[in-house]
């Protein structure tokens, strides 16, 4: 049987950060074991931003931040569901983690300029940017055979930096064509590809073993002592020996049974990698772990589109629903929230139950917009020219549109009339859309309240159903501030760690800012790797 000082399960940001940190703190043999045929998990498909308050890049640019501000901000989002010890660990170790990777690995960061927090007006919130970081472009050719074995997004170009996208509020919708062509020739990648590419390179430089098609199935525990891990592989069962296991297998969003039993409301469209089926959670449960935050996910509104091959693809509508000339309505034809609000917070709007009818009030829901919206912004690469795609409904009047989708026509007409008046007054008296710096940032780039307010008055009109989706779940084994998994009595299960979306998130229900999920992945991955390595010297 092979032996490793530290075994890491999964190969997303949490896992790879843990592996590099374990190596950097003295562990000599480290194995990263991935269930899928590719490495990188959801992390490589992502925007790659990490949210780290008080990072040294902010200090270098004299951007104001402090431990107290960060804790006050997170506290304002807690509703009593965040643990102070984990929050303090996150805020205290975050800047150290950034500095450590920059000094000891290929992973370096820069600020995604001007990206405000998701609730920037809350106490301690940041309105001017600096807490959200991303990696510079990384040449994938340096990864050798691994360059083609990393997961990729269906929604994002691999060759862009977040700073260049409208999401990162860059000046351009995309980099110029010739720049993209050059990057594609040189295989220079940004966003989540850059983060994972840099982490993988750091693993390879440190001779960390990476295996794919290794589904961790069982922790080998003898007389209460962790002895190893059992994997399912294409060539049969493989056991490896270790006394340190870091579980970083992502959430359980693709496991219908676990979702139905634990998550607080409908989660119709996961957008993560499909191998995140809760294996790590089940292994931790079998080892006696206490669970926490199981009802929560990183919520995101999603529409279904069809690609050129006819396959249905879940598409996150984070920026799209914020643009002017677009609202969201429920089956009564009524708006139900500030459409520009943070995507995670939108989960709460989808989960609102009508106590009388006992129906979800805002499922189904639709984005409603007009022709000018399509011409100005397009939707999922459709710009209103040629044949209307089958996932979009169109009609020349609002009443007809309502009829086609099955919502109340009178309600929709009244709502749009009211909305158009509010847009003309630049004042959404119902839901205060555009009042937050967050709303304006995610709007059309014009940097005033009009960035998100605009009438819906140029037919034809369009509708597309919006569903409650998630980037991943955020409940799992509870840990202490060292990322060690705790049992149901609050005692450490020796040798067992969790990091990333598999763990009971330090963030409770909230999503602090851009990078709010990968930030904790990197911080708790770093903590787990470092602690597991340091424990080796105690033995
Ligand atoms: C399009 C998109 C953009 C996003 N942008 C951002 C962003 O900019 N910033 C941000 O903070 N968040 C972002 N997110 C969310 C973020 O990507 C995830 O929350 C994060 O990647 C989770 O990381 P993880 O390491 O916990 O899990 P993952 O990256 O999903 O990795 C888990 C890995 O574990 C593997 N695994 C599962 N079971 C087993 C098993 N039994 N044995 C071995 N391996 C196993 C999986 O195959 C997977 O590779 C985005 C998500 C998407 C989809």
Coordinates of C-alpha atoms and ligand atoms in Angstrom, one line a residue:
X1 CA 0.0 0.0 0.0
X2 CA 1.3 3.5 -0.9
X3 CA 1.9 5.9 2.0
X4 CA 1.5 9.7 2.0
X5 CA 2.2 12.2 4.7
X6 CA -0.9 14.1 3.7
X7 CA -3.8 12.9 1.4
X8 CA -6.0 15.6 -0.2
X9 CA -9.3 14.6 -1.6
X10 CA -10.6 16.7 -4.6
X11 CA -8.6 19.1 -6.8
X12 CA -10.4 22.4 -6.7
X13 CA -9.0 25.6 -5.1
X14 CA -9.4 24.3 -1.6
X15 CA -7.7 21.0 -2.3
X16 CA -4.7 22.4 -4.2
X17 CA -4.2 25.3 -1.8
X18 CA -4.1 22.7 1.0
X19 CA -1.6 20.5 -0.9
X20 CA 0.8 23.4 -1.6
X21 CA 0.5 24.7 1.9
X22 CA 1.2 21.2 3.4
X23 CA 4.3 20.9 1.2
X24 CA 5.5 24.4 2.1
X25 CA 5.2 23.6 5.8
X26 CA 7.2 20.4 5.7
X27 CA 5.1 17.5 4.6
X28 CA 7.2 15.5 2.2
X29 CA 4.8 13.2 0.4
X30 CA 1.5 14.6 -0.6
X31 CA -1.2 13.0 -2.8
X32 CA -4.0 14.9 -4.5
X33 CA -6.8 12.5 -5.5
X34 CA -9.5 13.6 -7.9
X35 CA -12.7 11.6 -8.8
X36 CA -13.2 13.2 -12.2
X37 CA -11.1 12.7 -15.4
X38 CA -10.1 16.3 -15.2
X39 CA -8.7 18.4 -12.3
X40 CA -9.7 21.8 -11.1
X41 CA -13.3 21.2 -10.1
X42 CA -15.7 24.1 -10.2
X43 CA -12.8 26.4 -9.2
X44 CA -11.2 26.1 -12.7
X45 CA -14.6 27.0 -14.2
X46 CA -15.0 30.1 -12.1
X47 CA -14.2 33.8 -12.2
X48 CA -11.2 32.9 -10.0
X49 CA -11.7 35.9 -7.7
X50 CA -10.9 35.6 -4.0
X51 CA -12.3 38.0 -1.4
X52 CA -9.7 38.8 1.2
X53 CA -10.3 41.9 3.4
X54 CA -7.1 43.7 4.5
X55 CA -4.8 42.1 1.9
X56 CA -1.4 43.7 1.4
X57 CA -2.4 44.8 -2.1
X58 CA -4.9 47.1 -0.5
X59 CA -2.2 48.5 1.8
X60 CA 0.1 49.1 -1.1
X61 CA -2.6 51.2 -2.8
X62 CA -3.5 52.9 0.4
X63 CA -7.0 51.5 0.3
X64 CA -8.6 51.7 3.7
X65 CA -9.5 48.4 5.5
X66 CA -9.0 46.8 8.8
X67 CA -9.7 43.6 10.8
X68 CA -12.4 45.4 12.7
X69 CA -14.1 46.6 9.6
X70 CA -14.1 43.1 8.0
X71 CA -15.5 41.5 11.2
X72 CA -18.1 44.2 11.6
X73 CA -19.2 43.7 8.0
X74 CA -19.4 39.9 8.2
X75 CA -21.2 40.3 11.6
X76 CA -23.8 42.4 9.9
X77 CA -24.6 39.6 7.5
X78 CA -24.6 36.8 10.2
X79 CA -28.1 36.7 11.6
X80 CA -26.4 34.7 14.4
X81 CA -25.4 31.9 12.0
X82 CA -21.6 32.7 11.7
X83 CA -19.1 31.3 14.3
X84 CA -16.8 34.0 15.6
X85 CA -13.8 31.7 15.8
X86 CA -14.1 30.8 12.1
X87 CA -14.7 34.4 11.1
X88 CA -11.6 35.6 13.1
X89 CA -9.5 32.8 11.5
X90 CA -10.7 33.8 8.1
X91 CA -10.1 37.5 8.5
X92 CA -6.7 37.0 10.3
X93 CA -5.2 34.4 8.1
X94 CA -6.6 35.7 4.8
X95 CA -3.9 38.3 4.2
X96 CA -1.1 35.9 5.5
X97 CA -2.4 33.3 3.0
X98 CA -2.1 35.8 0.1
X99 CA 1.4 36.8 1.1
X100 CA 2.5 33.2 1.7
X101 CA 1.4 32.0 -1.7
X102 CA 3.0 35.0 -3.4
X103 CA 6.3 34.3 -1.6
X104 CA 6.2 30.5 -2.0
X105 CA 4.4 29.5 -5.1
X106 CA 3.3 30.5 -8.6
X107 CA 0.1 31.9 -7.2
X108 CA 0.1 35.7 -7.2
X109 CA -2.8 38.1 -7.0
X110 CA -3.8 41.6 -8.1
X111 CA -6.8 43.7 -7.2
X112 CA -9.9 43.6 -9.4
X113 CA -10.2 47.3 -9.5
X114 CA -13.2 49.1 -8.0
X115 CA -15.2 45.9 -7.2
X116 CA -17.4 46.8 -4.2
X117 CA -18.6 44.3 -1.6
X118 CA -22.0 42.7 -2.2
X119 CA -23.6 44.6 0.6
X120 CA -21.4 47.7 0.5
X121 CA -23.5 50.0 2.6
X122 CA -23.5 47.6 5.6
X123 CA -21.3 48.6 8.5
X124 CA -17.7 47.8 7.6
X125 CA -18.6 47.2 4.0
X126 CA -16.3 48.3 1.2
X127 CA -17.6 50.5 -1.6
X128 CA -14.5 51.2 -3.5
X129 CA -12.9 47.9 -4.1
X130 CA -9.6 46.2 -3.1
X131 CA -10.9 43.2 -1.2
X132 CA -11.5 41.2 -4.4
X133 CA -8.4 39.8 -6.0
X134 CA -7.6 37.7 -9.1
X135 CA -4.5 36.0 -10.6
X136 CA -2.7 37.5 -13.6
X137 CA -2.8 35.5 -16.8
X138 CA -1.0 32.2 -16.6
X139 CA 0.6 30.3 -19.6
X140 CA -1.0 26.9 -19.6
X141 CA 1.8 25.4 -21.7
X142 CA 3.9 25.4 -18.5
X143 CA 1.6 22.6 -17.3
X144 CA 2.7 20.1 -19.8
X145 CA 0.3 17.1 -20.1
X146 CA -2.0 18.7 -17.4
X147 CA -2.8 21.7 -19.6
X148 CA -5.6 19.7 -21.3
X149 CA -6.8 18.0 -18.2
X150 CA -8.3 21.0 -16.4
X151 CA -12.1 21.6 -16.2
X152 CA -13.5 24.6 -18.1
X153 CA -16.6 26.8 -17.9
X154 CA -19.2 26.8 -20.6
X155 CA -20.1 30.4 -19.8
X156 CA -16.7 32.2 -19.6
X157 CA -13.8 32.7 -22.0
X158 CA -10.6 31.1 -20.6
X159 CA -8.5 33.9 -22.1
X160 CA -9.9 36.9 -20.2
X161 CA -9.0 38.5 -16.9
X162 CA -11.9 39.5 -14.6
X163 CA -10.6 43.0 -14.7
X164 CA -11.3 43.1 -18.5
X165 CA -14.9 41.9 -18.3
X166 CA -17.9 44.1 -17.6
X167 CA -18.4 42.0 -14.5
X168 CA -15.1 43.1 -13.2
X169 CA -16.1 46.5 -14.6
X170 CA -13.3 46.8 -17.0
X171 CA -13.5 49.4 -19.7
X172 CA -14.2 46.7 -22.4
X173 CA -16.8 44.1 -22.8
X174 CA -13.9 41.8 -23.7
X175 CA -10.3 42.2 -24.7
X176 CA -9.7 43.2 -28.3
X177 CA -10.0 40.3 -30.8
X178 CA -6.3 40.4 -31.7
X179 CA -5.3 40.3 -28.0
X180 CA -7.6 37.3 -27.5
X181 CA -6.1 35.6 -30.5
X182 CA -2.6 36.1 -29.2
X183 CA -3.5 34.8 -25.8
X184 CA -5.2 31.7 -27.4
X185 CA -2.0 31.0 -29.4
X186 CA 0.2 31.4 -26.3
X187 CA -2.4 29.5 -24.2
X188 CA -2.5 32.4 -21.7
X189 CA -5.4 32.0 -19.4
X190 CA -7.2 34.2 -16.8
X191 CA -9.9 34.0 -14.2
X192 CA -10.4 30.5 -12.6
X193 CA -8.1 28.9 -15.2
X194 CA -5.3 31.2 -14.0
X195 CA -5.9 30.4 -10.3
X196 CA -6.0 26.7 -10.8
X197 CA -3.2 26.7 -13.5
X198 CA -1.0 28.5 -11.0
X199 CA -1.9 26.1 -8.1
X200 CA -1.3 23.0 -10.4
X201 CA 2.1 24.4 -11.4
X202 CA 3.0 24.9 -7.8
X203 CA 2.0 21.3 -7.0
X204 CA 4.1 20.0 -9.9
X205 CA 7.1 22.1 -8.8
X206 CA 6.8 20.5 -5.4
X207 CA 6.5 16.9 -6.7
X208 CA 3.0 16.6 -5.3
X209 CA 1.4 13.5 -6.8
X210 CA -1.9 14.2 -8.6
X211 CA -4.2 11.3 -9.6
X212 CA -7.5 11.5 -11.5
X213 CA -10.3 9.0 -11.6
X214 CA -9.8 8.3 -8.0
X215 CA -13.1 8.5 -6.2
X216 CA -12.5 8.6 -2.5
X217 CA -15.0 6.2 -1.0
X218 CA -14.1 5.4 2.5
X219 CA -11.8 6.5 5.3
X220 CA -9.9 3.6 6.7
X221 CA -10.2 3.9 10.5
X222 CA -8.9 1.3 12.9
X223 CA -9.5 1.5 16.6
X224 CA -10.5 5.1 16.2
X225 CA -7.3 6.0 14.4
X226 CA -7.3 7.3 10.8
X227 CA -5.1 4.9 8.8
X228 CA -5.9 5.7 5.2
X229 CA -8.3 6.2 2.4
X230 CA -10.0 3.7 0.0
X231 CA -10.5 4.8 -3.6
X232 CA -12.6 3.5 -6.5
X233 CA -10.5 3.7 -9.6
X234 CA -11.0 2.3 -13.2
X235 CA -8.7 -0.5 -12.3
X236 CA -10.4 -1.4 -9.0
X237 CA -10.1 -0.5 -5.4
X238 CA -6.9 1.2 -4.2
X239 CA -6.0 1.8 -0.6
X240 CA -3.5 4.4 0.4
X241 CA -2.0 4.8 3.9
X242 CA -1.9 8.2 5.7
X243 CA -2.7 9.7 9.0
X244 CA -3.7 13.1 7.6
X245 CA -6.7 13.5 5.2
X246 CA -7.9 16.8 3.9
X247 CA -11.4 16.5 2.5
X248 CA -12.0 19.1 -0.2
X249 CA -14.5 17.4 -2.4
X250 CA -16.8 20.4 -3.0
X251 CA -20.5 20.5 -2.1
X252 CA -23.4 18.0 -2.4
X253 CA -25.5 20.0 -4.9
X254 CA -25.6 17.2 -7.4
X255 CA -26.9 14.7 -5.0
X256 CA -30.7 15.0 -5.1
X257 CA -31.3 13.0 -2.0
X258 CA -29.0 15.1 0.1
X259 CA -30.3 18.3 -1.3
X260 CA -33.9 17.3 -0.6
X261 CA -33.1 16.3 2.9
X262 CA -31.0 19.2 4.0
X263 CA -31.2 22.3 1.8
X264 CA -33.8 24.9 2.9
X265 CA -35.7 25.3 -0.4
X266 CA -35.7 24.4 -4.1
X267 CA -32.2 24.2 -5.7
X268 CA -33.2 23.5 -9.3
X269 CA -30.0 24.2 -11.2
X270 CA -26.5 23.6 -9.8
X271 CA -23.9 25.2 -12.0
X272 CA -20.8 23.5 -10.5
X273 CA -18.9 20.4 -11.7
X274 CA -21.3 17.4 -11.7
X275 CA -19.0 15.2 -9.7
X276 CA -19.8 17.2 -6.6
X277 CA -22.2 14.6 -5.2
X278 CA -21.4 14.8 -1.5
X279 CA -19.0 11.9 -1.2
X280 CA -16.7 13.9 1.2
X281 CA -19.7 14.8 3.4
X282 CA -20.8 11.1 3.6
X283 CA -17.2 10.0 4.6
X284 CA -17.1 12.7 7.3
X285 CA -20.6 11.6 8.5
X286 CA -19.4 8.0 8.8
X287 CA -16.4 9.2 10.8
X288 CA -18.9 10.8 13.3
X289 CA -18.5 14.5 12.2
X290 CA -20.9 17.1 13.5
X291 CA -22.6 18.8 10.6
X292 CA -23.3 22.5 10.2
X293 CA -24.9 25.1 7.8
X294 CA -26.5 22.2 5.9
X295 CA -29.5 24.3 4.8
X296 CA -27.3 26.8 2.9
X297 CA -26.0 27.1 -0.6
X298 CA -24.2 29.8 -2.6
X299 CA -27.4 30.8 -4.4
X300 CA -27.6 32.1 -7.9
X301 CA -30.5 32.8 -10.4
X302 CA -30.1 30.6 -13.5
X303 CA -31.8 30.4 -16.9
X304 CA -31.7 27.4 -19.2
X305 CA -30.4 28.0 -22.6
X306 CA -29.7 25.6 -25.5
X307 CA -26.3 25.4 -27.1
X308 CA -25.5 24.8 -30.8
X309 CA -25.5 21.0 -30.2
X310 CA -29.1 21.2 -28.7
X311 CA -28.0 20.6 -25.1
X312 CA -29.5 22.5 -22.2
X313 CA -27.0 24.6 -20.3
X314 CA -27.6 26.4 -17.0
X315 CA -26.6 30.0 -17.4
X316 CA -26.1 32.3 -14.4
X317 CA -27.9 35.6 -14.8
X318 CA -25.9 37.8 -12.5
X319 CA -25.2 40.8 -14.6
X320 CA -28.0 40.3 -17.1
X321 CA -30.9 40.9 -14.7
X322 CA -29.2 44.1 -13.5
X323 CA -29.2 45.9 -16.8
X324 CA -31.8 48.6 -17.4
X325 CA -35.0 47.7 -19.4
X326 CA -35.4 44.4 -17.5
X327 CA -37.4 43.3 -14.5
X328 CA -38.3 40.0 -12.9
X329 CA -41.8 39.0 -12.1
X330 CA -43.7 36.0 -10.5
X331 CA -46.8 34.3 -11.8
X332 CA -49.0 37.2 -10.6
X333 CA -47.0 39.4 -13.0
X334 CA -45.6 41.3 -10.0
X335 CA -42.0 42.2 -9.2
X336 CA -40.8 40.6 -5.9
X337 CA -37.3 41.9 -5.2
X338 CA -34.6 44.4 -6.2
X339 CA -33.5 42.6 -9.4
X340 CA -30.0 44.1 -9.0
X341 CA -29.4 42.7 -5.6
X342 CA -26.6 40.2 -4.9
X343 CA -27.2 36.8 -6.5
X344 CA -26.7 34.8 -3.3
X345 CA -29.2 37.0 -1.4
X346 CA -31.8 36.3 -4.2
X347 CA -32.1 32.7 -2.9
X348 CA -34.2 34.1 -0.1
X349 CA -36.7 35.6 -2.6
X350 CA -37.1 32.3 -4.4
X351 CA -37.7 30.5 -1.1
X352 CA -40.6 32.8 0.1
X353 CA -43.7 30.7 0.8
X354 CA -47.2 32.1 0.7
X355 CA -48.7 31.0 4.0
X356 CA -52.2 30.9 2.6
X357 CA -51.7 28.9 -0.6
X358 CA -48.5 27.1 0.7
X359 CA -46.9 27.7 -2.7
X360 CA -43.5 29.3 -3.4
X361 CA -44.6 32.8 -4.2
X362 CA -41.7 33.5 -6.7
X363 CA -41.3 30.1 -8.4
X364 CA -41.7 30.2 -11.3
X365 CA -40.3 33.6 -12.1
X366 CA -39.3 35.3 -15.3
X367 CA -37.0 38.0 -16.6
X368 CA -39.0 40.4 -18.7
X369 CA -37.3 42.8 -21.1
X370 CA -37.8 44.6 -24.4
X371 CA -36.2 44.7 -27.9
X372 CA -33.9 47.6 -27.0
X373 CA -32.5 45.6 -24.1
X374 CA -31.6 42.8 -26.5
X375 CA -30.0 45.2 -29.0
X376 CA -28.0 47.0 -26.4
X377 CA -26.9 44.0 -24.2
X378 CA -27.9 40.8 -25.9
X379 CA -28.7 37.8 -23.7
X380 CA -26.4 34.7 -23.7
X381 CA -24.9 35.8 -27.0
X382 CA -28.3 36.3 -28.6
X383 CA -28.6 39.9 -29.8
X384 CA -32.1 40.0 -31.2
X385 CA -31.1 39.3 -34.7
X386 CA -32.3 36.2 -36.7
X387 CA -34.4 33.4 -35.3
X388 CA -35.4 33.7 -31.6
X389 CA -33.8 30.8 -29.7
X390 CA -36.2 28.2 -28.3
X391 CA -35.4 29.1 -24.7
X392 CA -36.8 32.6 -25.1
X393 CA -40.4 33.6 -25.4
X394 CA -41.4 36.7 -27.4
X395 CA -44.6 38.6 -28.2
X396 CA -45.6 41.9 -29.5
X397 CA -47.7 42.8 -26.5
X398 CA -47.2 42.2 -22.7
X399 CA -50.6 40.6 -22.5
X400 CA -49.7 38.1 -25.2
X401 CA -46.4 37.4 -23.6
X402 CA -48.1 36.8 -20.2
X403 CA -50.4 34.4 -21.9
X404 CA -47.6 32.4 -23.5
X405 CA -45.6 32.0 -20.3
X406 CA -48.6 31.5 -18.0
X407 CA -48.4 34.6 -15.8
X408 CA -51.2 37.1 -15.0
X409 CA -51.5 39.5 -18.0
X410 CA -53.2 42.4 -16.2
X411 CA -50.7 42.0 -13.4
X412 CA -47.8 42.2 -15.8
X413 CA -49.2 45.2 -17.6
X414 CA -49.7 47.1 -14.4
X415 CA -46.2 46.2 -13.2
X416 CA -44.5 47.4 -16.4
X417 CA -46.6 50.6 -16.4
X418 CA -45.5 51.3 -12.8
X419 CA -41.9 50.3 -13.5
X420 CA -41.7 52.6 -16.5
X421 CA -42.9 55.5 -14.4
X422 CA -40.3 54.6 -11.7
X423 CA -37.6 54.4 -14.3
X424 CA -38.5 57.8 -15.7
X425 CA -38.3 59.2 -12.2
X426 CA -35.1 57.3 -11.5
X427 CA -36.7 56.1 -8.3
X428 CA -37.7 52.5 -7.6
X429 CA -40.0 53.2 -4.7
X430 CA -40.9 49.5 -4.3
X431 CA -37.5 47.8 -4.0
X432 CA -34.9 50.7 -4.1
X433 CA -33.1 49.2 -7.1
X434 CA -30.1 51.3 -8.0
X435 CA -29.7 52.8 -4.5
X436 CA -26.7 50.6 -3.7
X437 CA -23.2 50.9 -5.1
X438 CA -23.5 47.2 -5.7
X439 CA -26.5 47.7 -8.1
X440 CA -24.7 50.4 -10.1
X441 CA -21.5 48.4 -10.3
X442 CA -23.3 45.4 -11.9
X443 CA -25.4 47.6 -14.2
X444 CA -24.6 48.9 -17.7
X445 CA -21.4 50.7 -16.8
X446 CA -22.8 54.2 -16.9
X447 CA -22.0 54.6 -13.1
X448 CA -25.3 56.4 -12.2
X449 CA -28.6 55.0 -11.0
X450 CA -29.6 54.8 -14.7
X451 CA -27.1 52.0 -15.0
X452 CA -29.8 49.7 -13.8
X453 CA -33.1 51.6 -14.3
X454 CA -34.8 51.9 -17.7
X455 CA -38.2 51.5 -19.2
X456 CA -39.6 48.4 -20.9
X457 CA -41.4 50.0 -23.8
X458 CA -39.9 48.9 -27.1
X459 CA -41.8 45.8 -28.4
X460 CA -41.4 43.0 -29.1
X461 CA -41.2 41.9 -25.4
X462 CA -39.3 38.9 -24.1
X463 CA -39.5 36.5 -21.2
X464 CA -37.2 33.8 -20.0
X465 CA -37.8 31.7 -16.8
X466 CA -35.3 32.2 -14.0
X467 CA -34.7 29.4 -11.6
X468 CA -33.1 29.0 -8.1
X469 CA -29.6 27.7 -8.8
X470 CA -26.4 27.4 -6.8
X471 CA -22.7 27.6 -7.3
X472 CA -22.5 24.9 -4.7
X473 CA -23.8 24.0 -1.3
X474 CA -22.1 25.3 1.8
X475 CA -22.9 22.9 4.6
X476 CA -20.9 20.0 5.8
X477 CA -18.6 18.8 8.7
X478 CA -18.0 21.4 11.3
X479 CA -14.4 22.3 11.9
X480 CA -12.4 24.3 14.4
X481 CA -10.3 27.3 13.4
X482 CA -7.5 24.9 12.3
X483 CA -9.9 23.3 9.8
X484 CA -9.9 20.1 11.9
X485 CA -13.2 18.2 11.7
X486 CA -15.1 18.0 14.9
X487 CA -17.2 15.1 16.1
X488 CA -20.7 15.4 17.4
X489 CA -19.3 16.1 20.9
X490 CA -17.1 18.9 19.6
X491 CA -13.9 16.9 19.9
X492 CA -11.3 16.9 17.1
X493 CA -11.3 13.8 14.9
X494 CA -7.6 13.4 14.7
X495 CA -6.0 13.7 11.3
X496 CA -9.2 14.7 9.5
X497 CA -9.6 18.2 7.9
X498 CA -12.1 19.9 5.7
X499 CA -11.8 22.9 3.4
X500 CA -13.9 24.6 0.7
X501 CA -17.5 24.0 0.0
X502 CA -17.5 20.6 1.7
X503 CA -17.1 22.2 5.1
X504 CA -19.7 24.0 7.2
X505 CA -19.0 27.4 5.8
X506 CA -17.8 30.2 8.0
X507 CA -20.0 32.5 6.0
X508 CA -23.4 31.2 7.2
X509 CA -26.1 32.4 4.8
X510 CA -24.0 35.2 3.4
X511 CA -21.7 36.0 0.4
X512 CA -19.5 38.9 1.4
X513 CA -18.2 40.0 -1.9
X514 CA -16.7 38.9 -5.3
X515 CA -14.5 36.0 -4.4
X516 CA -16.6 35.2 -1.3
X517 CA -16.5 31.4 -1.9
X518 CA -13.0 30.9 -3.3
X519 CA -11.7 33.2 -0.5
X520 CA -12.7 30.7 2.2
X521 CA -11.5 27.8 0.0
X522 CA -8.0 29.3 -0.2
X523 CA -7.9 30.4 3.5
X524 CA -9.2 27.1 5.0
X525 CA -7.3 25.1 2.5
X526 CA -4.1 26.9 3.5
X527 CA -4.9 26.5 7.2
X528 CA -5.6 22.7 6.8
X529 CA -2.5 22.1 4.8
X530 CA -0.2 24.0 7.2
X531 CA -1.7 22.5 10.3
X532 CA -1.6 18.9 8.9
X533 CA 2.1 19.4 8.0
X534 CA 2.9 20.9 11.4
X535 CA 1.2 18.0 13.2
X536 CA 3.6 15.6 11.5
X537 CA 6.5 17.0 13.5
X538 CA 4.5 16.5 16.7
X539 CA 4.2 12.8 16.1
Ligands
LIG1 C1 -19.1 30.2 -13.6 C2 -18.7 30.3 -12.2 C3 -18.0 31.4 -11.7 C4 -17.6 31.5 -10.4 N1 -16.8 32.6 -10.0 C5 -16.4 32.7 -8.7 C6 -15.5 33.7 -8.3 O1 -15.0 34.5 -9.1 N2 -15.2 33.7 -7.0 C7 -15.7 32.9 -6.1 O2 -15.4 33.0 -4.9 N3 -16.5 31.8 -6.5 C8 -16.8 31.7 -7.7 N4 -17.6 30.6 -8.1 C9 -17.9 29.6 -7.1 C10 -16.6 28.7 -6.9 O3 -16.1 28.3 -8.1 C11 -16.9 27.5 -6.0 O4 -17.6 27.9 -4.8 C12 -15.5 26.9 -5.6 O5 -14.8 26.6 -6.8 C13 -15.6 25.6 -4.8 O6 -14.3 25.1 -4.6 P1 -14.0 23.7 -3.9 O7 -12.6 23.6 -3.9 O8 -14.7 23.7 -2.6 O9 -14.8 22.7 -4.9 P2 -14.5 22.3 -6.4 O10 -13.7 23.3 -7.1 O11 -15.9 22.1 -7.0 O12 -13.7 21.0 -6.3 C14 -14.2 19.8 -5.7 C15 -13.5 18.7 -6.4 O13 -13.7 17.5 -5.7 C16 -13.9 16.4 -6.5 N5 -14.5 15.3 -5.9 C17 -15.8 15.1 -5.5 N6 -16.0 14.0 -4.9 C18 -14.8 13.4 -4.8 C19 -14.3 12.1 -4.3 N7 -15.2 11.2 -3.8 N8 -13.0 11.8 -4.4 C20 -12.2 12.7 -5.0 N9 -12.6 13.9 -5.6 C21 -13.9 14.2 -5.4 C22 -14.8 17.0 -7.6 O14 -14.7 16.2 -8.8 C23 -14.1 18.4 -7.8 O15 -13.1 18.4 -8.8 C24 -18.0 30.5 -9.5 C25 -18.7 29.4 -9.9 C26 -19.0 29.3 -11.2 C27 -19.7 28.0 -11.7

